[in-house]
CSV table of C-alpha atoms and ligand atoms in Angstrom, one decimal:
chain,number,residue,atom,x,y,z
A,1,UNK,CA,89.4,124.7,23.9
A,2,UNK,CA,93.1,125.4,23.3
A,3,UNK,CA,93.4,122.0,21.5
A,4,UNK,CA,90.3,122.8,19.4
A,5,UNK,CA,91.9,126.0,18.2
A,6,UNK,CA,95.2,124.4,17.2
A,7,UNK,CA,94.0,123.6,13.6
A,8,UNK,CA,90.8,123.9,11.5
A,9,UNK,CA,88.2,121.3,12.4
A,10,UNK,CA,84.8,120.2,11.3
A,11,UNK,CA,81.6,121.8,12.5
A,12,UNK,CA,80.7,118.7,14.5
A,13,UNK,CA,84.1,118.8,16.2
A,14,UNK,CA,83.6,122.5,17.2
A,15,UNK,CA,80.1,121.7,18.4
A,16,UNK,CA,81.4,118.8,20.6
A,17,UNK,CA,84.1,121.1,22.1
A,18,UNK,CA,81.5,123.8,22.9
A,19,UNK,CA,79.2,121.3,24.6
A,20,UNK,CA,82.0,120.0,26.7
A,21,UNK,CA,83.1,123.5,27.6
A,22,UNK,CA,79.6,124.4,28.6
A,23,UNK,CA,79.3,121.4,30.9
A,24,UNK,CA,82.6,122.3,32.5
A,25,UNK,CA,81.7,126.0,32.9
A,26,UNK,CA,78.4,124.9,34.5
A,27,UNK,CA,80.4,122.8,37.1
A,28,UNK,CA,82.9,125.6,37.8
A,29,UNK,CA,80.1,128.1,38.2
A,30,UNK,CA,78.3,125.8,40.6
A,31,UNK,CA,81.4,125.3,42.7
A,32,UNK,CA,82.0,129.1,42.7
A,33,UNK,CA,78.5,129.7,43.9
A,34,UNK,CA,79.0,127.1,46.7
A,35,UNK,CA,82.3,128.8,47.8
A,36,UNK,CA,80.6,132.2,47.9
A,37,UNK,CA,77.7,130.7,50.0
A,38,UNK,CA,80.2,129.2,52.4
A,39,UNK,CA,82.1,132.5,52.7
A,40,UNK,CA,78.8,134.4,53.3
A,41,UNK,CA,77.7,132.0,56.0
A,42,UNK,CA,81.1,132.4,57.8
A,43,UNK,CA,81.5,136.1,57.7
A,44,UNK,CA,79.1,138.4,59.8
A,45,UNK,CA,80.3,141.5,57.8
A,46,UNK,CA,77.5,143.0,55.8
A,47,UNK,CA,75.0,140.3,56.8
A,48,UNK,CA,71.5,141.8,57.3
A,49,UNK,CA,69.4,141.3,60.4
A,50,UNK,CA,67.6,137.9,60.4
A,51,UNK,CA,63.9,137.9,59.5
A,52,UNK,CA,60.9,135.9,60.7
A,53,UNK,CA,59.5,133.5,58.1
A,54,UNK,CA,57.3,130.4,57.8
A,55,UNK,CA,59.4,127.3,57.5
A,56,UNK,CA,56.4,125.2,56.4
A,57,UNK,CA,55.8,127.4,53.4
A,58,UNK,CA,59.5,127.2,52.4
A,59,UNK,CA,59.4,123.4,52.8
A,60,UNK,CA,56.4,123.1,50.5
A,61,UNK,CA,58.3,125.0,47.8
A,62,UNK,CA,61.3,122.7,48.3
A,63,UNK,CA,59.1,119.6,48.0
A,64,UNK,CA,57.9,121.0,44.7
A,65,UNK,CA,61.5,121.6,43.4
A,66,UNK,CA,62.5,118.1,44.6
A,67,UNK,CA,59.6,116.5,42.8
A,68,UNK,CA,60.8,118.1,39.6
A,69,UNK,CA,64.4,117.0,40.2
A,70,UNK,CA,63.2,113.4,40.9
A,71,UNK,CA,60.9,113.1,37.9
A,72,UNK,CA,63.3,111.9,35.3
A,73,UNK,CA,64.8,109.3,37.7
A,74,UNK,CA,61.3,108.1,38.6
A,75,UNK,CA,62.0,108.6,42.3
A,76,UNK,CA,58.9,108.9,44.4
A,77,UNK,CA,58.6,111.9,46.8
A,78,UNK,CA,56.6,111.4,50.0
A,79,UNK,CA,56.1,114.5,52.1
A,80,UNK,CA,54.4,115.4,55.4
A,81,UNK,CA,54.7,119.1,56.3
A,82,UNK,CA,53.3,120.4,59.6
A,83,UNK,CA,51.5,123.8,59.3
A,84,UNK,CA,52.4,127.1,60.9
A,85,UNK,CA,56.1,126.7,61.7
A,86,UNK,CA,57.7,130.1,62.3
A,87,UNK,CA,61.4,130.5,62.5
A,88,UNK,CA,63.9,133.4,62.3
A,89,UNK,CA,66.8,133.7,59.9
A,90,UNK,CA,67.7,133.9,56.2
A,91,UNK,CA,65.1,132.3,54.0
A,92,UNK,CA,67.1,132.0,50.8
A,93,UNK,CA,70.2,130.7,52.6
A,94,UNK,CA,68.3,128.1,54.5
A,95,UNK,CA,66.5,127.1,51.3
A,96,UNK,CA,70.0,126.5,49.7
A,97,UNK,CA,71.1,124.5,52.7
A,98,UNK,CA,68.0,122.2,52.7
A,99,UNK,CA,68.1,122.0,48.9
A,100,UNK,CA,71.7,120.7,49.0
A,101,UNK,CA,70.5,117.8,51.1
A,102,UNK,CA,67.5,117.1,48.9
A,103,UNK,CA,69.6,117.2,45.8
A,104,UNK,CA,71.9,114.6,47.3
A,105,UNK,CA,69.0,112.4,48.3
A,106,UNK,CA,67.9,112.4,44.6
A,107,UNK,CA,71.4,112.1,43.3
A,108,UNK,CA,72.4,109.1,45.4
A,109,UNK,CA,69.2,107.2,45.1
A,110,UNK,CA,68.6,104.8,42.2
A,111,UNK,CA,65.5,104.9,40.0
A,112,UNK,CA,62.3,103.8,41.6
A,113,UNK,CA,63.6,104.8,45.1
A,114,UNK,CA,61.7,106.9,47.6
A,115,UNK,CA,62.7,110.2,49.2
A,116,UNK,CA,60.7,111.2,52.3
A,117,UNK,CA,60.6,114.9,53.4
A,118,UNK,CA,59.1,115.7,56.8
A,119,UNK,CA,58.6,118.8,58.9
A,120,UNK,CA,57.5,118.4,62.5
A,121,UNK,CA,56.7,121.2,65.0
A,122,UNK,CA,57.8,120.4,68.6
A,123,UNK,CA,57.3,122.7,71.6
A,124,UNK,CA,60.4,124.8,71.0
A,125,UNK,CA,61.9,123.5,67.8
A,126,UNK,CA,61.2,122.6,64.2
A,127,UNK,CA,62.5,119.2,63.0
A,128,UNK,CA,63.2,118.5,59.3
A,129,UNK,CA,63.8,114.9,58.3
A,130,UNK,CA,65.0,113.9,54.8
A,131,UNK,CA,65.3,110.2,54.2
A,132,UNK,CA,66.2,108.3,51.0
A,133,UNK,CA,66.3,104.6,50.0
A,134,UNK,CA,69.6,105.1,48.2
A,135,UNK,CA,73.1,103.7,48.3
A,136,UNK,CA,74.0,104.8,51.9
A,137,UNK,CA,77.3,106.1,53.2
A,138,UNK,CA,80.0,103.8,54.6
A,139,UNK,CA,80.4,104.1,58.4
A,140,UNK,CA,84.0,105.2,58.2
A,141,UNK,CA,83.1,108.2,55.9
A,142,UNK,CA,80.1,109.4,58.0
A,143,UNK,CA,82.1,111.6,60.4
A,144,UNK,CA,83.7,113.4,57.5
A,145,UNK,CA,80.9,114.1,55.0
A,146,UNK,CA,80.3,117.6,56.5
A,147,UNK,CA,84.0,118.5,55.9
A,148,UNK,CA,84.8,120.9,53.0
A,149,UNK,CA,85.6,119.1,49.7
A,150,UNK,CA,85.1,115.7,51.3
A,151,UNK,CA,83.5,113.1,49.0
A,152,UNK,CA,82.9,109.6,50.1
A,153,UNK,CA,84.1,106.6,48.0
A,154,UNK,CA,80.4,106.0,47.3
A,155,UNK,CA,80.2,109.1,45.1
A,156,UNK,CA,83.0,108.6,42.6
A,157,UNK,CA,80.5,108.0,39.7
A,158,UNK,CA,78.5,111.2,40.5
A,159,UNK,CA,79.5,114.8,39.9
A,160,UNK,CA,79.9,117.2,42.8
A,161,UNK,CA,82.3,119.5,44.6
A,162,UNK,CA,82.0,118.0,48.1
A,163,UNK,CA,80.9,121.5,49.4
A,164,UNK,CA,77.1,121.0,49.6
A,165,UNK,CA,77.0,119.5,53.1
A,166,UNK,CA,79.7,121.8,54.5
A,167,UNK,CA,77.5,124.8,53.4
A,168,UNK,CA,74.4,123.2,54.8
A,169,UNK,CA,76.0,122.7,58.2
A,170,UNK,CA,77.4,126.2,58.3
A,171,UNK,CA,74.1,127.8,57.4
A,172,UNK,CA,72.2,125.7,59.8
A,173,UNK,CA,74.7,126.6,62.6
A,174,UNK,CA,74.0,130.3,61.8
A,175,UNK,CA,70.4,129.6,62.5
A,176,UNK,CA,71.3,128.0,65.9
A,177,UNK,CA,70.4,124.7,64.5
A,178,UNK,CA,72.0,121.3,64.2
A,179,UNK,CA,72.2,118.6,61.5
A,180,UNK,CA,72.8,114.9,62.1
A,181,UNK,CA,73.0,111.9,59.8
A,182,UNK,CA,72.3,108.2,60.0
A,183,UNK,CA,73.0,105.8,57.2
A,184,UNK,CA,73.2,102.2,56.2
A,185,UNK,CA,75.0,101.1,53.1
A,186,UNK,CA,72.6,99.7,50.5
A,187,UNK,CA,69.6,100.7,52.5
A,188,UNK,CA,69.5,104.5,52.7
A,189,UNK,CA,70.3,107.7,54.5
A,190,UNK,CA,68.5,110.0,56.8
A,191,UNK,CA,69.4,113.6,57.6
A,192,UNK,CA,67.7,115.4,60.5
A,193,UNK,CA,67.9,119.2,60.9
A,194,UNK,CA,66.7,120.8,64.2
A,195,UNK,CA,66.0,124.5,64.3
A,196,UNK,CA,64.7,126.7,67.1
A,197,UNK,CA,61.2,128.1,66.6
A,198,UNK,CA,60.7,131.8,66.6
B,201,LIG,P1,78.8,116.2,46.7
B,201,LIG,O1,79.0,117.5,45.9
B,201,LIG,O2,79.9,115.2,46.5
B,201,LIG,O3,77.5,115.6,46.7
B,201,LIG,P2,78.3,117.0,49.5
B,201,LIG,O4,79.1,117.8,50.5
B,201,LIG,O5,76.9,117.4,49.2
B,201,LIG,O6,79.1,116.8,48.2
B,201,LIG,O7,78.3,115.5,50.1
B,201,LIG,C1,79.5,114.9,50.6
B,201,LIG,C2,79.5,113.4,50.3
B,201,LIG,O8,78.5,112.8,51.2
B,201,LIG,C3,79.0,113.0,48.9
B,201,LIG,O9,80.1,113.0,48.0
B,201,LIG,C4,78.5,111.6,49.2
B,201,LIG,O10,79.6,110.7,49.2
B,201,LIG,C5,77.9,111.6,50.6
B,201,LIG,N1,76.5,111.8,50.6
B,201,LIG,C6,75.8,113.0,50.9
B,201,LIG,N2,74.4,112.8,50.9
B,201,LIG,C7,74.3,111.4,50.5
B,201,LIG,C8,73.1,110.6,50.4
B,201,LIG,N3,71.9,111.1,50.5
B,201,LIG,N4,73.3,109.3,50.1
B,201,LIG,C9,74.6,108.8,50.0
B,201,LIG,N5,75.7,109.5,50.1
B,201,LIG,C10,75.6,110.8,50.4
């Protein structure tokens, strides 16, 4: 923007600068939102009491959002959501955590791939599985993908802050849950989230 203001320019040039600035502001605001979510999940100060809610209903909403995200890339969404899965916690925050993983599944899967979203109800726990047929994660990077700001060499062509999975892990831990990942380069990735039932 400083360079654009140095001398008079054509309307087209101004337009180009504004569009570029908008994209950049969008990215910064996304990263900021992520940083605030991470701070929220790590500080108990001012956090309200957890509430009971239906994870199956939340997952159906998230499947819907993922379908819309995947539409332009022609990625197929397959879903199997068990009914009546009550858990306790923070609905909006957990939604953000799971959405971060779903967004990655769409982002790192090429056109015509498949993203599978499952929710199973076991005796004492809910199990969410998110699988994609995307590029996969190199084995050496796998232990580090949940670190803040860590981005694997497989993601250099995609935009991101490297905070999405750190936030997901922190929010899931707050719900006494666990997240694990399995991946094979060139074949795909599966994330599994386990949460205690209420
Ligand atoms: P980013 O903003 O880079 O997506 P994340 O914290 O969400 O940050 O993910 C960290 C890194 O893990 C990504 O940069 C990417 O290298 C890798 N990754 C995450 N999910 C997937 C996936 N479904 N397929 C392939 N790589 C993934």
